[in-house]
Short mmCIF file of C-alpha atoms in Angstrom, two decimals:
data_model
loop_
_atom_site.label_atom_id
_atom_site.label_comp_id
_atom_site.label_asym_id
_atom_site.label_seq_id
_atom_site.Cartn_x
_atom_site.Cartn_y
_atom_site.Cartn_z
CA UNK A 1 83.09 63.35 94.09
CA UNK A 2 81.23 65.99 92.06
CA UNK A 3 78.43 67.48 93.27
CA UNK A 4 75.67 66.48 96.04
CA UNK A 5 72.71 67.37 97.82
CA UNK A 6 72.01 67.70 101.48
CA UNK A 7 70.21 64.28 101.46
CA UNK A 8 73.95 62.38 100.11
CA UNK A 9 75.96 64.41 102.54
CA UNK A 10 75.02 63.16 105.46
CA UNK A 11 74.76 59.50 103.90
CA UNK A 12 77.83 57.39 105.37
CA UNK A 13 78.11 55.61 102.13
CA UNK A 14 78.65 59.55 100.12
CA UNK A 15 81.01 60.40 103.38
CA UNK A 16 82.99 57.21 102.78
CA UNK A 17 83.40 57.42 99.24
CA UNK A 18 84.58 60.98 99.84
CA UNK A 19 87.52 60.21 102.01
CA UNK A 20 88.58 57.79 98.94
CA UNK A 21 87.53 60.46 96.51
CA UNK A 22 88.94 58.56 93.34
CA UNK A 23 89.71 55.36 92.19
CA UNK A 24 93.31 55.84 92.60
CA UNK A 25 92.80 56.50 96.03
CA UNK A 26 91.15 52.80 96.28
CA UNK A 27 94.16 51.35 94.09
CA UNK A 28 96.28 52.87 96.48
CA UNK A 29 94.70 51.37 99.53
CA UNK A 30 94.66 48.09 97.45
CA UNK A 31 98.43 48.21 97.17
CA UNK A 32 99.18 48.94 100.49
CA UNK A 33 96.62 45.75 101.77
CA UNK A 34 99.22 44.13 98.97
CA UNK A 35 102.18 44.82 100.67
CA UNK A 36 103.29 48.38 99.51
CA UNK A 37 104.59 50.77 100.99
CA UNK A 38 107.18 52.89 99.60
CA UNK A 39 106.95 55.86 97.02
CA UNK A 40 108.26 53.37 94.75
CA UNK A 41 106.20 50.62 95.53
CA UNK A 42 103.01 52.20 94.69
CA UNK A 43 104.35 54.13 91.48
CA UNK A 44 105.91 50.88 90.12
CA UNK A 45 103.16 49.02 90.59
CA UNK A 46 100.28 51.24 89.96
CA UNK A 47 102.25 52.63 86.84
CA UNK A 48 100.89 56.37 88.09
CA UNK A 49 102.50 59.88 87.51
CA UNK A 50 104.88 60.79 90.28
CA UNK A 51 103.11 64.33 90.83
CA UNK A 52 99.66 62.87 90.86
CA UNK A 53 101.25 59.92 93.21
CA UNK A 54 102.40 62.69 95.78
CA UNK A 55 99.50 64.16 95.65
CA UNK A 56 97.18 61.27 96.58
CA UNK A 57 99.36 60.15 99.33
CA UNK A 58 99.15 63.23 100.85
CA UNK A 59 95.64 63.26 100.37
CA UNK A 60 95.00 60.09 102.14
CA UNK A 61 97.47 61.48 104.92
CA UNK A 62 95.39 64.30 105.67
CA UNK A 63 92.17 62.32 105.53
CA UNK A 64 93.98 59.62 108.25
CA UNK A 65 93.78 56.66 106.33
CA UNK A 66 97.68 56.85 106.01
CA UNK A 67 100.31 57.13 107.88
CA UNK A 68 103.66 58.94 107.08
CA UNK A 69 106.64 57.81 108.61
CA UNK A 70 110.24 58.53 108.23
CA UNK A 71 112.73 55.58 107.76
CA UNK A 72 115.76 57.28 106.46
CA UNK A 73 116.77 60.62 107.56
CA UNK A 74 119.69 61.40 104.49
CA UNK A 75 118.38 61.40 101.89
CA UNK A 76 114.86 62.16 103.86
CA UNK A 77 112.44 59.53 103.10
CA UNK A 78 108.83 58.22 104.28
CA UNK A 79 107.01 55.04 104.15
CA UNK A 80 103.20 54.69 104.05
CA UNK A 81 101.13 52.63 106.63
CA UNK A 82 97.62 52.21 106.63
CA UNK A 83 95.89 53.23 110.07
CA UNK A 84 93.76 52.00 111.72
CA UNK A 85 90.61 53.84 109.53
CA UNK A 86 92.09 52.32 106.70
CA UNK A 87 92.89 48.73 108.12
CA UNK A 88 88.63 49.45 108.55
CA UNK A 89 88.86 49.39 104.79
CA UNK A 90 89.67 46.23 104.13
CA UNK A 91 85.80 44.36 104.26
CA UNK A 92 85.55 47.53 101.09
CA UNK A 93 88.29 45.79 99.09
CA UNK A 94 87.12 42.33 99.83
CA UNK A 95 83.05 43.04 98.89
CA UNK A 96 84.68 44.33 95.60
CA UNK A 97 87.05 41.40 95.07
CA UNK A 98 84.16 39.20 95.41
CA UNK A 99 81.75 41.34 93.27
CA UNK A 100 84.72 40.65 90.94
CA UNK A 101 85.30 37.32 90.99
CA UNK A 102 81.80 36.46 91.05
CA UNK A 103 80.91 38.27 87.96
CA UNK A 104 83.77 39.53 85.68
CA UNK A 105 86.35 36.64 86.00
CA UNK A 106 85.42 35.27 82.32
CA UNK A 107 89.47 34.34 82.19
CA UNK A 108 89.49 32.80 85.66
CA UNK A 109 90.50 33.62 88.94
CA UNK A 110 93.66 35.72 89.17
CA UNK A 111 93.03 36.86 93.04
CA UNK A 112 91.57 35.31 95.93
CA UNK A 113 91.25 35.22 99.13
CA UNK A 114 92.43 31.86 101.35
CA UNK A 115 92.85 30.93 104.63
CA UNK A 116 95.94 30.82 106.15
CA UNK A 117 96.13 28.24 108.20
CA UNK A 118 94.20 25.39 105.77
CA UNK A 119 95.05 26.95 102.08
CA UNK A 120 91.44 26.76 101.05
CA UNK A 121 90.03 29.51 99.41
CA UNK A 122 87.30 31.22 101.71
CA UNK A 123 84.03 32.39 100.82
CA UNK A 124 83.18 35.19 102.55
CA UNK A 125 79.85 36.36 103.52
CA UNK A 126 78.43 39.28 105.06
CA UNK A 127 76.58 37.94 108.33
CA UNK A 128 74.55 40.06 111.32
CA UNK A 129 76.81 39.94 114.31
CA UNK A 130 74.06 40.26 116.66
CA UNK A 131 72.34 37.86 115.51
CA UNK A 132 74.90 35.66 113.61
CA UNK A 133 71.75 35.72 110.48
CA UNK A 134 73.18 36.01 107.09
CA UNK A 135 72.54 39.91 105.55
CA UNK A 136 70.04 39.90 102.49
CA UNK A 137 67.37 42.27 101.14
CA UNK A 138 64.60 40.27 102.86
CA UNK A 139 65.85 40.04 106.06
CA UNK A 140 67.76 43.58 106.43
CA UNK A 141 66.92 46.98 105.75
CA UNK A 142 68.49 50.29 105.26
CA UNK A 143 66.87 53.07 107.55
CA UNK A 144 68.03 56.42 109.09
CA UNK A 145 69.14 56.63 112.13
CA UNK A 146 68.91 58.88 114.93
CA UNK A 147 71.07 62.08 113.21
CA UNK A 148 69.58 62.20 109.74
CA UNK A 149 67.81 65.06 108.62
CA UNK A 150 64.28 65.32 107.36
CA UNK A 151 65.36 65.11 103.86
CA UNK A 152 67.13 61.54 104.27
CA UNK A 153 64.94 60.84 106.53
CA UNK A 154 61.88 61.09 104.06
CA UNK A 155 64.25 59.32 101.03
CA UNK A 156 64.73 56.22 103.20
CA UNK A 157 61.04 55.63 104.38
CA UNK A 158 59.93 54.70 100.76
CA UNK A 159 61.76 51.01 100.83
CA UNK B 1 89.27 54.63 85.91
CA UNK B 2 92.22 56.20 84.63
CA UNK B 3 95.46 54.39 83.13
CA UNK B 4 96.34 51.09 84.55
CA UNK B 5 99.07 48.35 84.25
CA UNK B 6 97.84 44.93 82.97
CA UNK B 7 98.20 43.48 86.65
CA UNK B 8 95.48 45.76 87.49
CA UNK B 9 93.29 45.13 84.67
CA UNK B 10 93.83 41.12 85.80
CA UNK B 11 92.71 42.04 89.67
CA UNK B 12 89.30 41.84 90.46
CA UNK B 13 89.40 45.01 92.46
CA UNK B 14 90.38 46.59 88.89
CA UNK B 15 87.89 44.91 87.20
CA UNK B 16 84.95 46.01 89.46
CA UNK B 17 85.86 49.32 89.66
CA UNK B 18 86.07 49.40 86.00
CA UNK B 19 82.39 48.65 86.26
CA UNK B 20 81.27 51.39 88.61
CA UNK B 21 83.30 53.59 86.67
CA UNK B 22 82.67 56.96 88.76
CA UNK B 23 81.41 58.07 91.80
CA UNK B 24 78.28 58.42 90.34
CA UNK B 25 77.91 55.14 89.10
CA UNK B 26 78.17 54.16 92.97
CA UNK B 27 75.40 56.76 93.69
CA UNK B 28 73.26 55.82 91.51
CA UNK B 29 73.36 52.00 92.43
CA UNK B 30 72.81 52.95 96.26
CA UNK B 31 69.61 55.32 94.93
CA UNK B 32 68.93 52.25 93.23
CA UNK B 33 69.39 50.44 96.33
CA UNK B 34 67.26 53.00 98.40
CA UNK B 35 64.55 52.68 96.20
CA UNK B 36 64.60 54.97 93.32
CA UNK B 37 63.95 53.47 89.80
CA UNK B 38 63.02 56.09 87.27
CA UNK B 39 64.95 58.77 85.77
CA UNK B 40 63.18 62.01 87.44
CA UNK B 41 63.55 60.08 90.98
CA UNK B 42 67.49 59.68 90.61
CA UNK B 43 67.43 63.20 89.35
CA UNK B 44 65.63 64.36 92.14
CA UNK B 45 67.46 62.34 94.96
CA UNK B 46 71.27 62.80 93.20
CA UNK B 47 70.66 66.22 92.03
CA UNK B 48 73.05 65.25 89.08
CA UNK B 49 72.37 66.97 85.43
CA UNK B 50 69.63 65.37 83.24
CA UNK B 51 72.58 64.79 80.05
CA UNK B 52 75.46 63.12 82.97
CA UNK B 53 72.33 60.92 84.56
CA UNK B 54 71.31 59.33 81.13
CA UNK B 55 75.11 58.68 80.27
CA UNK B 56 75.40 56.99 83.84
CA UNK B 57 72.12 54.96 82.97
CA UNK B 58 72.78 53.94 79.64
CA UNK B 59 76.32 53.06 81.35
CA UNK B 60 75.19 50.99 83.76
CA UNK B 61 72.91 49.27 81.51
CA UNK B 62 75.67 48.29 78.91
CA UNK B 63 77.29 46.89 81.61
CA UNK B 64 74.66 44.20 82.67
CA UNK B 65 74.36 46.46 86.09
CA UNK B 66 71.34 47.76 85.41
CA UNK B 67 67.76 46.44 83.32
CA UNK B 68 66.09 49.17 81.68
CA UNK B 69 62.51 48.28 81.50
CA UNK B 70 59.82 50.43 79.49
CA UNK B 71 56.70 50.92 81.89
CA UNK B 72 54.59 53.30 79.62
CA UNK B 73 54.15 53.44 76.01
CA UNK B 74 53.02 56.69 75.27
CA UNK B 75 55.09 58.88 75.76
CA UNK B 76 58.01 55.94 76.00
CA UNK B 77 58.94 55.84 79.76
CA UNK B 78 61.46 53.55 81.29
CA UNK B 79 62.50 52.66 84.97
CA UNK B 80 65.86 51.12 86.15
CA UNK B 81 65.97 47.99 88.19
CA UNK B 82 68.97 46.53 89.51
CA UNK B 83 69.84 42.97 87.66
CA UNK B 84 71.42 39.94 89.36
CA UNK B 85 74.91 41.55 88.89
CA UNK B 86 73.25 44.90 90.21
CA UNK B 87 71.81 43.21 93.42
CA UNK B 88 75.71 41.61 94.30
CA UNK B 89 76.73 44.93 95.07
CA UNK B 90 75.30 45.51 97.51
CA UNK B 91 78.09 44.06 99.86
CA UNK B 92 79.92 46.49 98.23
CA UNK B 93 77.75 49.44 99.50
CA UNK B 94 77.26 47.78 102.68
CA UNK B 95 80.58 47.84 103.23
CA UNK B 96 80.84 51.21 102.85
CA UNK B 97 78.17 52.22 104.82
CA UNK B 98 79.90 50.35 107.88
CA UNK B 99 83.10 52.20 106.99
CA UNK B 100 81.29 55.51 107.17
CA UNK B 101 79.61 54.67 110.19
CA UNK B 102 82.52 53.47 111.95
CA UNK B 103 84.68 56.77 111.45
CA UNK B 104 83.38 59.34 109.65
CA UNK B 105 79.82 59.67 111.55
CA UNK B 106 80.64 62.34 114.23
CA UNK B 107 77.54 64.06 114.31
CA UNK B 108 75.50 60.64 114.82
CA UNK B 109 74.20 58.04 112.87
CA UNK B 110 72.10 59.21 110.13
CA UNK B 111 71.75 56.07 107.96
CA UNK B 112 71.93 52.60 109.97
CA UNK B 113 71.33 48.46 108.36
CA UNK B 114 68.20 47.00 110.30
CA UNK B 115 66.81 43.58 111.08
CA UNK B 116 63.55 43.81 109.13
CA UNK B 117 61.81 41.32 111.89
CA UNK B 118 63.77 42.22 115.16
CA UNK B 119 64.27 45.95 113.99
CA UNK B 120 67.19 45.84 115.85
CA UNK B 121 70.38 47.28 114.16
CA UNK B 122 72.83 45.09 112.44
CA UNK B 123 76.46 44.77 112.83
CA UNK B 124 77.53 43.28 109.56
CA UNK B 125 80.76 41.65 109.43
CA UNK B 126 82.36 39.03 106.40
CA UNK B 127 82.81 35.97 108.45
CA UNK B 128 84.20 32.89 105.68
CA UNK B 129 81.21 30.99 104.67
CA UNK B 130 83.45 27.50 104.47
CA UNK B 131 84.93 27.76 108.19
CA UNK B 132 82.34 30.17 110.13
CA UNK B 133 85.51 32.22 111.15
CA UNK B 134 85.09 36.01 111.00
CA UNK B 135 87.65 36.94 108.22
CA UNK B 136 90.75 39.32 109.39
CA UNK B 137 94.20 40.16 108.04
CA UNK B 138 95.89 37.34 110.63
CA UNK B 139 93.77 34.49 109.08
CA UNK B 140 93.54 35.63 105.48
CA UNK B 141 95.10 36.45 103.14
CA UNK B 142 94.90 37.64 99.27
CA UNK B 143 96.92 35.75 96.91
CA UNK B 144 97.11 34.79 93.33
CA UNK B 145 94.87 32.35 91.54
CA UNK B 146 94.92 29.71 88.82
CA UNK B 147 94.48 32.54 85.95
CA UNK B 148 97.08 35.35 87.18
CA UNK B 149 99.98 36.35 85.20
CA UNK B 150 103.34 36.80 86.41
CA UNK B 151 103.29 40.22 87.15
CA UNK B 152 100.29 39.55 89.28
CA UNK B 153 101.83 36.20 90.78
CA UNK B 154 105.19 38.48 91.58
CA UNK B 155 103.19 41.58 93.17
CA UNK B 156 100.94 38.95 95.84
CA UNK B 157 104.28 37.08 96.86
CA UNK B 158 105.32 39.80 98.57
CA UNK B 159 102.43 39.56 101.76
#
């Protein structure tokens, strides 16, 4: 992310695009939620430069999203496995599957998301745990919350 | 986005984040989101450079994201609304936001979902609209649909 004032910093939505901090990071996490999860793997089938590849697995290393483990000792080698933060990223990659689908799938539908036990492809939907109430501009809101400062504070009272 | 292979292009992850573009595409739609709608309010709220926050407009206008609608005639003054495709991000964003929340809020929550009649906060989750269930990686999965190409078919096997 380039630059940002006070008022994005503290927004969870600027700290979570952050800790993905470029697309390739998402295409990453998308190939891992694919299956990936060797070097390899992601270089073959994300068709990225090795030395940019190393460098934004380490990235999401240090940021824990991924995991490094060793599986071979001679020749030394690591496999990458998404932790539990970036299991959390999953709902992410599905709202922006269905964004896709929904709207630029002029050729059809190449991905989708099913059900495993029945086949059937699911729709999902974004629904209020609490209250089990789908989540739409009328009925929900966006607001700050107990930690924001004045700034966000006054940004979010004008909706 | 930077270079991808054509299974990318073909995934609707791709194909979304081909329409966001950059980080401050995203920004801008969650200003958008938050209430802003004319150019000196995203200035103000993004802090972003008057030349990079007309190319991100125009962008997002090109790309059916955004409507830009003329409000004054003289001088010629425009606001931004979000359009139909606009508005179906915001799953996208919310998702985010819960991501952020979840793990990268250590100083508190600063910016929280509501219910607008309860005022109660939310806890949005993607439950499949067909079924009811809540959607996880044990009874879902990703695969290939009717329009993928082989490459694409071959890569979602592997799960």
């Amino acid at each position: 992310m380039q630059k940002a004032n006070l008022a994005n910093l503290q927004c969870p939505i600027a700290q979570s695009l952050e800790r993905v901090g470029e697309w390739w990071n998402i295409l990453i996490l998308r190939e891992a939620f694919y299956g990936s999860s060797r070097f390899d793997e992601f270089q073959k089938e994300l068709g990225i430069a090795p030395n940019m590849l190393t460098k934004r697995l380490n990235d999401l290393v240090l940021k824990g999203i991924l995991d490094r483990i060793q599986y071979c000792e001679k020749p030394p080698r690591y496999e990458y496995k998404l932790t539990k933060v970036g299991e959390d990223f999953r709902p992410v990659l599905l709202a922006f599957l269905n964004w896709g689908n929904k709207h630029f799938a002029a050729d059809g539908i190449a991905v989708k998301l099913i059900d495993r036990e029945t086949g059937k492809t699911s729709r999902p939907i974004l629904i209020d745990s609490v209250t089990g109430k789908p989540i739409s501009a009328k009925s929900h809101a966006i607001v700050s919350g107990p930690a924001a400062n004045e700034e966000l504070r006054k940004k979010l009272k004008r909706d």
